[in-house]
Short mmCIF file of C-alpha atoms in Angstrom, two decimals:
data_model
loop_
_atom_site.label_atom_id
_atom_site.label_comp_id
_atom_site.label_asym_id
_atom_site.label_seq_id
_atom_site.Cartn_x
_atom_site.Cartn_y
_atom_site.Cartn_z
CA UNK A 1 123.95 284.40 96.69
CA UNK A 2 125.07 283.24 93.26
CA UNK A 3 128.72 282.94 94.21
CA UNK A 4 128.32 281.23 97.59
CA UNK A 5 130.16 278.18 96.24
CA UNK A 6 133.24 280.38 95.48
CA UNK A 7 134.10 278.93 92.02
CA UNK A 8 137.80 279.05 91.12
CA UNK A 9 139.23 278.28 87.66
CA UNK A 10 141.39 275.16 87.65
CA UNK A 11 142.47 275.05 84.01
CA UNK A 12 141.30 274.08 80.54
CA UNK A 13 139.94 270.56 80.00
CA UNK A 14 138.52 268.57 77.11
CA UNK A 15 137.17 270.59 74.17
CA UNK A 16 138.90 273.67 75.62
CA UNK A 17 136.31 273.82 78.37
CA UNK A 18 137.26 275.94 81.37
CA UNK A 19 137.06 273.81 84.52
CA UNK A 20 136.00 275.41 87.81
CA UNK A 21 136.40 274.09 91.36
CA UNK A 22 133.76 275.18 93.90
CA UNK A 23 135.64 275.98 97.10
CA UNK A 24 132.57 275.17 99.20
CA UNK A 25 132.76 271.54 98.04
CA UNK A 26 136.56 271.22 97.93
CA UNK A 27 137.73 273.29 100.90
CA UNK A 28 141.39 272.37 101.40
CA UNK A 29 144.09 272.32 98.73
CA UNK A 30 147.61 270.96 98.33
CA UNK A 31 149.59 272.74 95.61
CA UNK A 32 153.00 271.35 94.63
CA UNK A 33 155.61 272.10 92.01
CA UNK A 34 159.28 272.89 91.70
CA UNK A 35 160.51 276.45 91.23
CA UNK A 36 159.20 277.67 87.89
CA UNK A 37 156.77 274.75 87.68
CA UNK A 38 153.56 276.79 87.67
CA UNK A 39 152.68 276.84 91.38
CA UNK A 40 152.73 280.63 91.63
CA UNK A 41 150.66 281.01 88.46
CA UNK A 42 147.97 278.73 89.88
CA UNK A 43 147.93 280.63 93.17
CA UNK A 44 147.74 284.05 91.55
CA UNK A 45 144.91 283.01 89.22
CA UNK A 46 142.94 281.67 92.21
CA UNK A 47 143.58 284.73 94.37
CA UNK A 48 142.85 287.21 91.57
CA UNK A 49 139.56 285.41 90.85
CA UNK A 50 138.52 285.62 94.49
CA UNK A 51 139.44 289.29 94.77
CA UNK A 52 137.69 290.19 91.51
CA UNK A 53 134.45 288.24 91.95
CA UNK A 54 133.79 288.35 95.69
CA UNK A 55 133.14 291.02 98.29
CA UNK A 56 135.54 291.21 101.27
CA UNK A 57 132.48 290.72 103.50
CA UNK A 58 132.13 287.24 102.00
CA UNK A 59 135.75 286.07 101.58
CA UNK A 60 138.87 287.04 103.52
CA UNK A 61 142.45 285.92 102.91
CA UNK A 62 145.20 285.04 105.38
CA UNK A 63 148.44 285.04 103.37
CA UNK A 64 151.58 283.40 104.74
CA UNK A 65 154.77 284.17 102.82
CA UNK A 66 158.00 283.21 104.56
CA UNK A 67 160.12 284.38 101.60
CA UNK A 68 160.07 287.95 102.83
CA UNK A 69 156.88 288.90 101.03
CA UNK A 70 158.17 288.09 97.54
CA UNK A 71 155.22 285.84 96.69
CA UNK A 72 152.32 287.83 98.15
CA UNK A 73 153.73 291.34 98.47
CA UNK A 74 151.45 292.61 95.69
CA UNK A 75 148.39 291.78 97.81
CA UNK A 76 149.38 293.97 100.76
CA UNK A 77 146.63 296.46 101.52
CA UNK A 78 143.80 294.80 99.57
CA UNK A 79 140.42 294.90 101.39
CA UNK A 80 140.15 291.10 101.34
CA UNK A 81 143.29 290.68 103.45
CA UNK A 82 142.76 289.59 107.06
CA UNK A 83 145.59 291.34 108.88
CA UNK A 84 148.96 291.77 107.16
CA UNK A 85 150.91 289.37 104.96
CA UNK A 86 152.67 287.06 107.45
CA UNK A 87 156.43 286.87 106.91
CA UNK A 88 157.88 285.00 109.92
CA UNK A 89 157.31 281.82 111.91
CA UNK A 90 156.07 283.53 115.12
CA UNK A 91 153.48 285.28 112.97
CA UNK A 92 152.37 281.90 111.58
CA UNK A 93 151.97 280.53 115.12
CA UNK A 94 149.81 283.52 116.05
CA UNK A 95 147.74 283.37 112.84
CA UNK A 96 146.98 279.65 113.05
CA UNK A 97 146.10 279.96 116.74
CA UNK A 98 143.74 282.84 115.88
CA UNK A 99 142.09 280.72 113.17
CA UNK A 100 141.56 277.92 115.68
CA UNK A 101 139.92 280.39 118.06
CA UNK A 102 137.66 281.61 115.22
CA UNK A 103 136.79 277.99 114.42
CA UNK A 104 135.70 277.32 118.00
CA UNK A 105 133.75 280.58 118.12
CA UNK A 106 131.91 279.78 114.90
CA UNK A 107 131.06 276.28 116.08
CA UNK A 108 129.39 277.87 119.11
CA UNK A 109 127.59 280.53 117.04
CA UNK A 110 126.25 278.01 114.51
CA UNK A 111 125.28 275.30 117.01
CA UNK A 112 121.59 274.50 116.72
CA UNK A 113 121.14 276.96 113.84
CA UNK A 114 122.92 275.46 110.82
CA UNK A 115 125.35 272.69 109.93
CA UNK A 116 127.14 274.59 107.16
CA UNK A 117 128.23 278.20 106.77
CA UNK A 118 126.13 278.70 103.61
CA UNK A 119 122.97 277.65 105.46
CA UNK A 120 123.86 279.89 108.40
CA UNK A 121 124.46 282.90 106.14
CA UNK A 122 120.97 282.50 104.65
CA UNK A 123 119.24 282.81 108.02
CA UNK A 124 117.32 286.07 108.50
CA UNK A 125 118.67 288.69 110.88
CA UNK A 126 122.22 287.32 111.27
CA UNK A 127 125.59 288.85 110.50
CA UNK A 128 127.10 286.94 107.59
CA UNK A 129 130.30 285.05 108.36
CA UNK A 130 132.98 285.43 105.68
CA UNK A 131 134.89 282.42 104.44
CA UNK A 132 138.51 282.54 105.57
CA UNK A 133 141.17 281.13 103.24
CA UNK A 134 144.62 280.58 104.76
CA UNK A 135 147.17 280.37 101.93
CA UNK A 136 150.54 279.04 103.10
CA UNK A 137 153.27 279.41 100.49
CA UNK A 138 156.15 276.95 100.94
CA UNK A 139 155.13 275.18 104.13
CA UNK A 140 158.60 273.59 104.31
CA UNK A 141 159.88 276.94 105.61
CA UNK A 142 158.51 276.16 109.08
CA UNK A 143 160.79 273.13 109.52
CA UNK A 144 163.54 273.34 112.13
CA UNK A 145 161.75 275.70 114.52
CA UNK A 146 161.20 273.22 117.34
CA UNK A 147 158.00 273.69 119.32
CA UNK A 148 156.73 276.31 116.87
CA UNK A 149 156.91 273.80 114.02
CA UNK A 150 154.87 271.29 116.03
CA UNK A 151 152.28 273.92 116.99
CA UNK A 152 151.81 275.07 113.41
CA UNK A 153 151.47 271.53 112.03
CA UNK A 154 148.97 270.61 114.76
CA UNK A 155 146.94 273.76 114.07
CA UNK A 156 146.90 273.17 110.32
CA UNK A 157 145.79 269.56 110.82
CA UNK A 158 142.96 270.67 113.12
CA UNK A 159 141.83 273.44 110.76
CA UNK A 160 141.78 271.05 107.80
CA UNK A 161 139.91 268.43 109.80
CA UNK A 162 137.16 270.66 111.25
CA UNK A 163 137.19 273.90 109.26
CA UNK A 164 135.00 273.05 106.27
CA UNK A 165 131.60 273.43 107.92
CA UNK A 166 132.41 276.85 109.39
CA UNK A 167 134.04 278.26 106.25
CA UNK A 168 137.73 277.99 107.12
CA UNK A 169 139.95 276.74 104.30
CA UNK A 170 143.65 275.88 104.13
CA UNK A 171 145.79 275.88 100.98
CA UNK A 172 149.21 274.35 101.58
CA UNK A 173 151.91 274.93 98.96
CA UNK A 174 155.29 273.25 98.70
CA UNK A 175 157.91 272.32 96.13
CA UNK A 176 157.83 268.63 97.01
CA UNK A 177 155.05 267.26 99.26
CA UNK A 178 156.96 264.42 100.89
CA UNK A 179 155.96 263.12 104.32
CA UNK A 180 158.61 265.13 106.18
CA UNK A 181 157.02 268.37 104.96
CA UNK A 182 153.33 267.56 104.48
CA UNK A 183 152.26 264.90 106.95
CA UNK A 184 149.73 262.21 106.09
CA UNK A 185 146.90 263.85 108.01
CA UNK A 186 147.26 267.05 105.99
CA UNK A 187 147.35 265.14 102.71
CA UNK A 188 144.31 263.09 103.69
CA UNK A 189 142.23 266.25 104.19
CA UNK A 190 143.41 267.99 101.02
CA UNK A 191 140.41 267.46 98.75
CA UNK A 192 142.18 269.13 95.80
CA UNK A 193 145.77 268.43 94.77
CA UNK A 194 147.49 270.44 92.06
CA UNK A 195 150.87 269.34 90.76
CA UNK A 196 152.97 271.61 88.60
CA UNK A 197 156.13 270.58 86.84
CA UNK A 198 158.33 268.24 88.92
CA UNK A 199 161.84 266.87 88.38
CA UNK A 200 160.83 263.20 88.41
CA UNK A 201 157.72 261.09 87.87
CA UNK A 202 158.02 259.86 91.47
CA UNK A 203 157.88 263.45 92.78
CA UNK A 204 154.82 264.11 90.63
CA UNK A 205 153.03 261.02 91.96
#
C-alpha cells in the first residue's frame, strides 16, 4: 500500500523541490483566495492527482459546488465521485448528514480492531474502507439559509473534529476566511491552510 498516505503536491519549495502533503497526516484543509487568486488551480491539481494516482476503491470524493457546477462540473461521472456533484443547500445538508452517519458506522466497525483507517485496511479478511474527501467550494454560499446553515456548520465541525481516524476529510474553500464564514472551530481543525492572492495583507493573515 505505497500510496496509503495519499500524497498531494503543494507547490515548489527551496531548490525547486516539489513539496508533497500526505493527506493521512494532514486530513483537513482550509483553502482561501480571492477570485483569480489561485484557489481553483490548487484544488484542480489536488483532485487530478488523487484521480490519477489512486483507485476509486481507496479514495472517494464528495464535491460541493454551489455555483451551479461551474467549479466541479468537469468531474461529473468520474468513478471516484461519491454520488453526484452537489449544487444546492438541501443537497449539502443531506451529504453532510450522510457523512456523519458513515463516521458513526466506521467507528463501530473499527472499534477494538484498529485506531486508524490505515491499520484497519491492513487487517486480513476485511473489506477496505475508502477515504472520503468532502471538498466544499465557497462555503460562504451556505450563509443566510437559517436552520440549514446551522446544521451544515455543525456537521462540518463534527466531521473535522472526529473524522481523521476513520478516513473522512474536509476541505473548506472560501474567498476570505473571516469568522462569520469559517468559524473558529473549523479553523482550529484545519491542519493545512493554503492562501492564494488576497486584496490586503490583513486578509492574507
